[in-house]
Coordinates of C-alpha atoms and ligand atoms in Angstrom, one line a residue:
M1 CA 118.1 78.2 121.7
A2 CA 121.5 79.5 120.9
K3 CA 122.6 79.6 117.4
L4 CA 125.6 77.8 115.8
I5 CA 128.5 80.3 115.3
V6 CA 131.2 79.9 112.7
S7 CA 133.8 79.4 115.5
D8 CA 131.9 76.3 116.6
V9 CA 132.5 74.6 113.3
D10 CA 135.6 73.0 111.9
V11 CA 136.5 75.1 108.7
K12 CA 140.0 73.6 108.0
D13 CA 140.2 72.3 104.4
K14 CA 136.4 73.1 104.0
K15 CA 134.7 75.0 101.3
V16 CA 132.8 77.6 103.3
L17 CA 129.9 79.4 101.6
V18 CA 129.5 82.8 103.2
R19 CA 126.5 85.1 102.7
V20 CA 127.8 88.6 103.3
D21 CA 126.0 91.8 102.9
F22 CA 128.1 93.7 100.4
N23 CA 125.0 95.8 99.3
V24 CA 127.0 99.1 99.5
P25 CA 126.4 102.4 97.8
I26 CA 128.2 102.3 94.4
K27 CA 128.2 104.5 91.4
D28 CA 130.1 104.1 88.2
G29 CA 132.1 101.3 89.9
V30 CA 133.1 103.7 92.8
I31 CA 132.1 102.5 96.4
G32 CA 130.7 105.3 98.4
D33 CA 131.0 103.6 101.8
D34 CA 132.8 100.4 102.4
N35 CA 131.5 99.9 106.1
R36 CA 129.5 96.8 105.2
I37 CA 132.7 95.2 103.5
V38 CA 134.7 96.1 106.6
A39 CA 132.1 94.7 108.9
A40 CA 132.4 91.3 107.1
L41 CA 136.2 91.0 107.6
P42 CA 136.3 89.3 111.1
T43 CA 134.3 86.4 109.6
I44 CA 136.2 86.1 106.4
N45 CA 139.6 86.4 108.2
Y46 CA 138.6 83.7 110.7
I47 CA 137.8 81.2 107.9
I48 CA 140.9 81.8 105.9
D49 CA 143.3 82.0 109.0
N50 CA 141.8 78.6 110.1
G51 CA 142.5 77.1 106.7
G52 CA 139.1 77.2 105.1
K53 CA 138.2 78.3 101.5
A54 CA 135.9 81.3 101.7
I55 CA 133.3 81.5 98.9
L56 CA 131.3 84.7 99.2
L57 CA 127.8 85.4 98.1
S58 CA 126.0 88.7 98.3
H59 CA 123.2 90.7 96.6
L60 CA 123.8 94.3 95.4
G61 CA 121.0 96.6 94.6
R62 CA 117.9 95.4 92.6
I63 CA 118.1 93.7 89.1
K64 CA 115.0 94.3 87.1
S65 CA 116.5 94.1 83.7
D66 CA 119.7 93.1 81.8
A67 CA 120.7 96.9 81.7
D68 CA 120.9 97.0 85.6
K69 CA 123.7 94.3 85.6
K70 CA 126.4 96.7 84.3
D71 CA 126.3 98.9 87.4
L72 CA 125.7 96.3 89.9
S73 CA 128.4 93.7 89.4
L74 CA 130.3 92.7 92.6
K75 CA 133.6 93.0 90.8
P76 CA 134.5 96.5 92.3
I77 CA 133.6 95.1 95.7
A78 CA 135.9 92.1 95.2
D79 CA 138.7 94.5 94.3
R80 CA 138.1 96.5 97.4
L81 CA 137.9 93.4 99.6
S82 CA 141.3 92.3 98.2
E83 CA 142.8 95.6 99.3
L84 CA 141.3 95.3 102.8
L85 CA 142.4 91.7 103.2
K86 CA 145.7 92.5 101.6
K87 CA 145.6 89.4 99.6
P88 CA 144.3 88.3 96.1
V89 CA 140.6 87.7 95.8
T90 CA 139.2 85.8 92.8
F91 CA 136.1 87.3 91.3
V92 CA 133.9 84.9 89.3
P93 CA 131.4 86.9 87.0
E94 CA 128.8 84.2 87.4
N95 CA 127.2 82.5 90.4
E96 CA 126.1 79.3 88.8
G97 CA 127.6 76.9 86.3
K98 CA 130.9 75.4 85.2
E99 CA 133.0 78.6 85.6
V100 CA 131.9 78.8 89.3
E101 CA 132.5 75.2 90.0
D102 CA 136.0 75.2 88.3
A103 CA 136.9 78.3 90.4
I104 CA 135.9 76.6 93.7
N105 CA 137.5 73.3 92.7
N106 CA 140.8 75.3 92.1
M107 CA 140.8 76.9 95.5
Q108 CA 143.6 76.3 98.0
D109 CA 143.0 76.6 101.7
G110 CA 142.9 80.3 102.7
D111 CA 141.7 81.3 99.4
V112 CA 138.8 83.8 98.9
V113 CA 136.3 83.7 95.9
V114 CA 133.6 86.3 95.4
L115 CA 130.7 85.1 93.1
E116 CA 128.6 87.6 91.1
N117 CA 125.6 89.4 92.5
T118 CA 123.0 86.8 93.6
R119 CA 120.2 89.0 92.3
F120 CA 121.5 88.4 88.8
Q121 CA 119.3 85.4 89.3
D122 CA 116.1 87.5 89.5
I123 CA 115.7 87.8 85.7
D124 CA 116.1 85.7 82.5
N125 CA 114.7 82.5 83.8
D126 CA 111.4 80.5 84.0
F127 CA 111.0 80.8 87.8
G128 CA 111.1 84.7 88.0
K129 CA 113.0 86.1 90.9
R130 CA 114.9 83.1 91.7
E131 CA 117.0 84.7 94.4
S132 CA 114.5 87.2 95.9
K133 CA 111.5 84.7 95.8
N134 CA 113.7 81.9 97.1
D135 CA 113.7 79.2 94.3
P136 CA 114.5 76.2 96.4
K137 CA 116.4 74.6 93.5
L138 CA 118.8 77.6 93.6
G139 CA 119.3 77.3 97.3
E140 CA 120.0 73.6 96.7
Y141 CA 122.4 74.4 94.0
W142 CA 124.4 76.8 96.0
A143 CA 124.4 74.6 99.0
S144 CA 125.9 71.7 96.8
L145 CA 129.1 74.0 96.3
G146 CA 130.2 73.9 99.9
D147 CA 130.7 71.9 103.1
V148 CA 129.7 74.7 105.5
Y149 CA 127.4 77.6 105.3
V150 CA 127.9 80.8 107.3
N151 CA 125.3 83.6 107.2
D152 CA 126.7 86.9 108.2
A153 CA 124.3 89.2 106.3
F154 CA 122.2 90.7 109.0
G155 CA 121.1 93.5 106.7
T156 CA 119.1 90.8 104.7
A157 CA 118.0 88.7 107.6
H158 CA 114.3 90.0 107.4
R159 CA 114.1 88.6 103.9
S160 CA 113.7 85.0 102.9
H161 CA 116.0 84.7 99.9
A162 CA 117.7 81.7 98.2
S163 CA 121.1 82.9 99.3
N164 CA 120.2 83.0 103.0
V165 CA 117.2 80.9 103.8
G166 CA 117.2 78.7 100.8
I167 CA 120.9 77.6 101.1
A168 CA 120.6 77.2 104.9
E169 CA 117.6 74.9 104.6
A170 CA 119.4 72.9 101.9
M171 CA 122.6 72.6 103.9
K172 CA 120.6 71.4 106.9
K173 CA 118.8 68.8 104.8
A174 CA 122.1 67.5 103.6
G175 CA 123.4 67.2 107.1
K176 CA 125.8 70.1 106.8
P177 CA 126.1 73.1 109.2
A178 CA 124.5 76.4 108.8
A179 CA 126.2 78.8 111.2
A180 CA 126.1 82.5 112.0
G181 CA 129.1 84.8 111.2
F182 CA 130.5 87.1 113.8
L183 CA 128.6 90.0 112.7
M184 CA 125.3 88.2 112.8
E185 CA 126.4 86.8 116.2
K186 CA 126.9 90.5 117.5
E187 CA 123.5 91.6 116.1
I188 CA 121.7 88.6 117.7
K189 CA 123.6 89.3 121.0
F190 CA 122.6 93.0 121.1
L191 CA 119.4 93.7 119.2
G192 CA 118.0 90.4 120.0
D193 CA 119.1 89.1 123.3
A194 CA 119.9 92.4 125.1
V195 CA 116.5 93.9 124.1
A196 CA 114.6 90.6 124.9
N197 CA 116.1 90.4 128.4
P198 CA 117.4 93.9 129.1
V199 CA 119.3 94.9 132.2
H200 CA 117.1 97.6 133.8
P201 CA 116.6 100.5 133.7
F202 CA 116.0 100.0 130.1
V203 CA 115.3 103.1 128.0
T204 CA 114.1 103.0 124.5
I205 CA 114.5 106.3 122.4
L206 CA 112.4 106.6 119.3
G207 CA 112.3 109.3 116.6
G208 CA 112.1 109.7 113.0
A209 CA 109.2 110.8 110.7
K210 CA 106.3 108.6 111.3
V211 CA 104.5 106.8 114.1
S212 CA 103.2 104.3 111.5
D213 CA 106.8 103.0 110.8
K214 CA 107.4 102.4 114.5
I215 CA 104.0 101.1 115.9
D216 CA 105.1 97.5 116.2
V217 CA 108.5 98.6 117.8
I218 CA 106.6 100.7 120.5
T219 CA 104.1 98.0 121.2
N220 CA 106.9 95.4 121.5
L221 CA 109.0 97.5 123.7
I222 CA 106.4 99.0 126.1
P223 CA 106.3 96.0 128.4
K224 CA 110.1 95.7 128.3
S225 CA 111.1 99.3 128.7
D226 CA 111.1 101.4 131.9
H227 CA 110.9 104.6 129.8
I228 CA 110.2 105.3 126.0
L229 CA 111.4 108.7 125.0
I230 CA 109.8 109.9 121.8
G231 CA 111.1 112.7 119.7
G232 CA 111.1 113.6 115.9
G233 CA 108.2 114.1 113.7
M234 CA 106.4 111.2 115.3
A235 CA 106.1 113.0 118.6
Y236 CA 103.5 115.4 117.2
T237 CA 101.0 112.8 116.6
F238 CA 101.3 111.7 120.2
L239 CA 101.2 115.4 121.4
A240 CA 97.9 115.8 119.2
A241 CA 96.6 112.8 120.9
Q242 CA 97.1 114.5 124.2
G243 CA 95.2 117.5 123.0
H244 CA 98.1 119.8 122.2
E245 CA 98.1 122.3 119.4
I246 CA 100.8 121.0 116.8
G247 CA 100.6 123.8 114.2
K248 CA 102.0 122.6 110.7
S249 CA 104.0 119.8 112.4
L250 CA 104.3 116.3 110.9
F251 CA 100.9 114.7 111.8
E252 CA 99.2 111.4 110.9
P253 CA 95.5 112.0 111.7
D254 CA 94.7 108.3 111.3
K255 CA 97.1 107.3 114.0
V256 CA 95.7 109.6 116.7
D257 CA 93.5 106.9 118.3
L258 CA 96.4 104.5 118.1
A259 CA 98.7 107.0 119.7
K260 CA 96.1 107.4 122.5
E261 CA 96.0 103.6 123.0
L262 CA 99.8 103.3 123.2
L263 CA 100.0 106.2 125.7
E264 CA 97.4 104.4 127.8
K265 CA 99.1 101.0 127.5
A266 CA 102.5 102.6 128.4
D267 CA 100.9 103.9 131.6
G268 CA 103.4 106.8 132.0
K269 CA 106.4 105.2 130.4
I270 CA 106.1 107.2 127.2
V271 CA 107.9 110.6 127.6
L272 CA 107.1 113.2 125.0
P273 CA 108.8 116.6 124.3
V274 CA 107.9 119.3 126.8
D275 CA 109.4 121.9 124.5
N276 CA 110.3 122.2 120.8
L277 CA 112.3 124.1 118.3
A278 CA 109.7 125.4 115.9
A279 CA 110.1 126.9 112.5
T280 CA 107.9 128.7 109.9
E281 CA 108.9 126.2 107.2
F282 CA 110.9 123.1 106.5
S283 CA 114.1 124.9 105.8
N284 CA 117.4 125.3 107.5
D285 CA 117.1 129.1 107.2
A286 CA 113.5 129.4 108.3
A287 CA 112.8 131.7 111.2
R288 CA 112.7 129.6 114.5
K289 CA 112.0 129.7 118.1
V290 CA 111.7 127.5 121.1
V291 CA 108.1 127.0 122.1
G292 CA 106.4 124.7 124.8
D293 CA 104.5 121.5 124.0
D294 CA 101.9 123.6 121.9
I295 CA 103.2 124.6 118.6
P296 CA 101.9 128.0 117.1
E297 CA 99.5 127.7 114.3
N298 CA 101.9 128.9 111.6
M299 CA 104.9 126.9 112.7
M300 CA 106.1 123.2 112.7
G301 CA 108.2 121.4 115.3
L302 CA 111.5 120.4 113.7
D303 CA 113.6 119.4 116.8
I304 CA 113.1 118.8 120.6
G305 CA 113.9 121.8 122.7
P306 CA 116.5 122.4 125.4
K307 CA 114.2 121.4 128.4
T308 CA 113.3 118.2 126.6
V309 CA 117.0 117.5 126.0
E310 CA 117.7 117.9 129.8
K311 CA 114.7 115.7 130.7
F312 CA 115.8 112.9 128.4
K313 CA 119.4 113.2 129.6
D314 CA 118.2 113.0 133.2
I315 CA 116.4 109.7 132.4
L316 CA 119.3 108.3 130.4
K317 CA 121.9 108.9 133.1
D318 CA 120.7 105.9 135.2
A319 CA 120.0 103.7 132.2
K320 CA 121.8 100.3 132.0
T321 CA 120.4 99.4 128.5
V322 CA 119.4 101.9 125.9
V323 CA 118.1 101.3 122.4
W324 CA 118.0 104.3 120.0
N325 CA 116.3 104.3 116.7
G326 CA 115.4 107.5 114.7
P327 CA 116.5 111.1 115.0
M328 CA 114.9 113.6 117.4
G329 CA 114.3 116.2 114.6
A330 CA 115.1 117.1 111.0
F331 CA 118.8 116.6 111.8
E332 CA 120.0 116.8 108.2
M333 CA 119.5 120.5 108.6
P334 CA 122.2 121.9 111.0
N335 CA 119.8 124.3 112.7
F336 CA 117.6 121.4 113.7
A337 CA 120.2 118.8 114.6
E338 CA 121.0 119.6 118.2
G339 CA 118.4 117.4 119.9
T340 CA 119.6 114.5 118.0
L341 CA 123.3 115.2 118.5
E342 CA 122.7 115.8 122.3
V343 CA 120.9 112.4 122.7
G344 CA 123.9 110.8 120.9
K345 CA 126.3 112.6 123.3
A346 CA 124.2 111.3 126.3
L347 CA 124.5 107.9 125.0
A348 CA 128.2 108.2 124.5
D349 CA 128.6 109.4 128.2
L350 CA 127.1 106.3 129.6
T351 CA 130.1 104.2 130.8
D352 CA 128.2 101.4 132.5
A353 CA 125.3 100.6 130.2
T354 CA 124.8 98.7 127.0
T355 CA 124.0 101.3 124.2
I356 CA 122.5 100.0 121.0
I357 CA 121.8 102.1 117.9
G358 CA 119.7 100.9 115.0
G359 CA 118.6 102.6 111.8
G360 CA 120.4 104.6 109.3
D361 CA 119.7 108.1 110.6
S362 CA 120.7 107.6 114.3
T363 CA 123.9 105.8 112.9
A364 CA 124.7 108.7 110.7
A365 CA 124.2 111.1 113.7
A366 CA 126.6 108.9 115.8
K367 CA 129.2 109.0 113.1
Q368 CA 128.8 112.7 112.6
L369 CA 129.4 113.2 116.3
G370 CA 132.4 110.7 116.3
I371 CA 130.8 108.8 119.1
A372 CA 130.4 105.5 117.3
P373 CA 133.4 103.9 119.2
K374 CA 131.7 104.8 122.5
I375 CA 128.5 102.9 121.6
T376 CA 128.3 99.2 122.5
H377 CA 126.7 98.2 119.2
I378 CA 125.6 100.0 116.0
S379 CA 123.4 97.8 114.0
T380 CA 124.3 97.3 110.3
G381 CA 120.6 96.6 109.4
G382 CA 118.0 99.2 108.6
G383 CA 114.7 97.2 107.9
A384 CA 116.1 94.1 109.6
S385 CA 117.0 96.0 112.9
L386 CA 113.5 97.5 113.0
E387 CA 111.8 94.1 112.5
Y388 CA 114.1 92.7 115.1
L389 CA 113.1 95.4 117.5
E390 CA 109.4 94.6 116.8
G391 CA 110.1 91.2 118.3
K392 CA 109.7 89.3 115.1
E393 CA 111.7 86.2 114.4
L394 CA 113.8 87.1 111.3
P395 CA 113.9 84.3 108.6
G396 CA 117.7 84.8 108.0
I397 CA 118.4 84.1 111.7
A398 CA 115.7 81.4 112.2
C399 CA 117.3 79.3 109.4
I400 CA 120.7 79.1 111.2
S401 CA 121.4 75.7 112.9
D402 CA 120.8 75.6 116.7
K403 CA 123.9 74.6 118.8
Ligands
AMP1 P1 112.9 107.8 109.7 O1 113.3 107.3 108.4 O2 111.4 107.4 110.0 O3 113.9 107.4 110.9 O4 112.8 109.3 109.7 C1 113.9 110.1 109.4 C2 113.6 111.4 108.8 O5 112.7 112.1 109.7 C3 114.7 112.3 108.7 O6 114.9 112.5 107.4 C4 114.3 113.5 109.4 O7 114.6 114.8 108.8 C5 112.8 113.4 109.6 N1 112.3 114.1 110.7 C6 112.6 114.0 112.1 N2 111.9 114.8 112.8 C7 111.2 115.6 112.0 C8 110.3 116.7 112.2 N3 110.0 117.1 113.5 N4 109.7 117.2 111.2 C9 109.9 116.7 110.0 N5 110.7 115.7 109.7 C10 111.4 115.2 110.7

């Protein structure tokens, strides 16, 4: 069933509680990358442009002791948000109690308030981790502060916390709407719907270090995909399962049987590297050479080779839906980045396909290449996007009201 979206709800004169994902890298009060704040702007702007009052909740980092609070306040983020919105933003250094309630009661239509880090609730109380373990009373309290709830925090959607699931459940119980924000709507549309019902040919590209991290993604996507291209460290456990020599390459011996099973189940859909860029050690300056699908004993495969790049490109050129998660090699080292960058370019060249990138490393590669604007959707969630690709129902999405 389709989910309720913020634009389906009347926000005028309403106190709109918005769960955003402002979990940005921050050090000594300096924000490293404000992408996640920028990604929340369409929803915030929609609410304030339509006469609503936007009350923002987010977690930031992990709070294990009082000492963590100093570096993990949302104050610098509220300041950055104010610059991006080009209007004042009120920061409240609490997220429960009179100061919060007074600030909300003083809001005019179009105002924005940011409450303090929701994870400050994870310590100094009888319940324990009130936010992270979803104390229902906390969700009920936050729900009592607003008329409408909007969840725009996809990055947290695989977690059941008080500020996403707890509030949404309490809102619905009180007969109030719990809607998705525009960022969440986009993630549902692309990572959820486009992958569940893809336009064919549907090509999945998987890479990264370990098979074990992606087993459920492969299992879920085998029946849906026309081809699954596998590169990165995980390819070598598959090659070993086929009886190839893999030298010193990344290898998970306890996953060989599983790799065999997946290859059988995929019935020819899994495409493995036919050549590799191998090196004597895990270093950018290591001696390297292109080898076939057997890696010499004293070497490790650190990138897919040029023939594999061509093979992958050839399959990709006809694709109508592509999902990519994980690099094709140890791409942080420039000498082993080419396979990943070439796959990124191949995606960018597709003009008549839905292209979706999930996961931090492939996203970083897309940015490094400057191809991000040519990709249909780059997911903002790491763990959440993987679990979504595994076909799981994410609690942070399931709790949103149906239309
Ligand atoms: P993941 O977090 O599972 O997506 O894995 C990403 C990491 O896998 C990156 O840090 C890459 O350097 C690493 N990686 C990818 N391919 C290889 C490889 N062939 N050998 C060693 N590490 C790799």
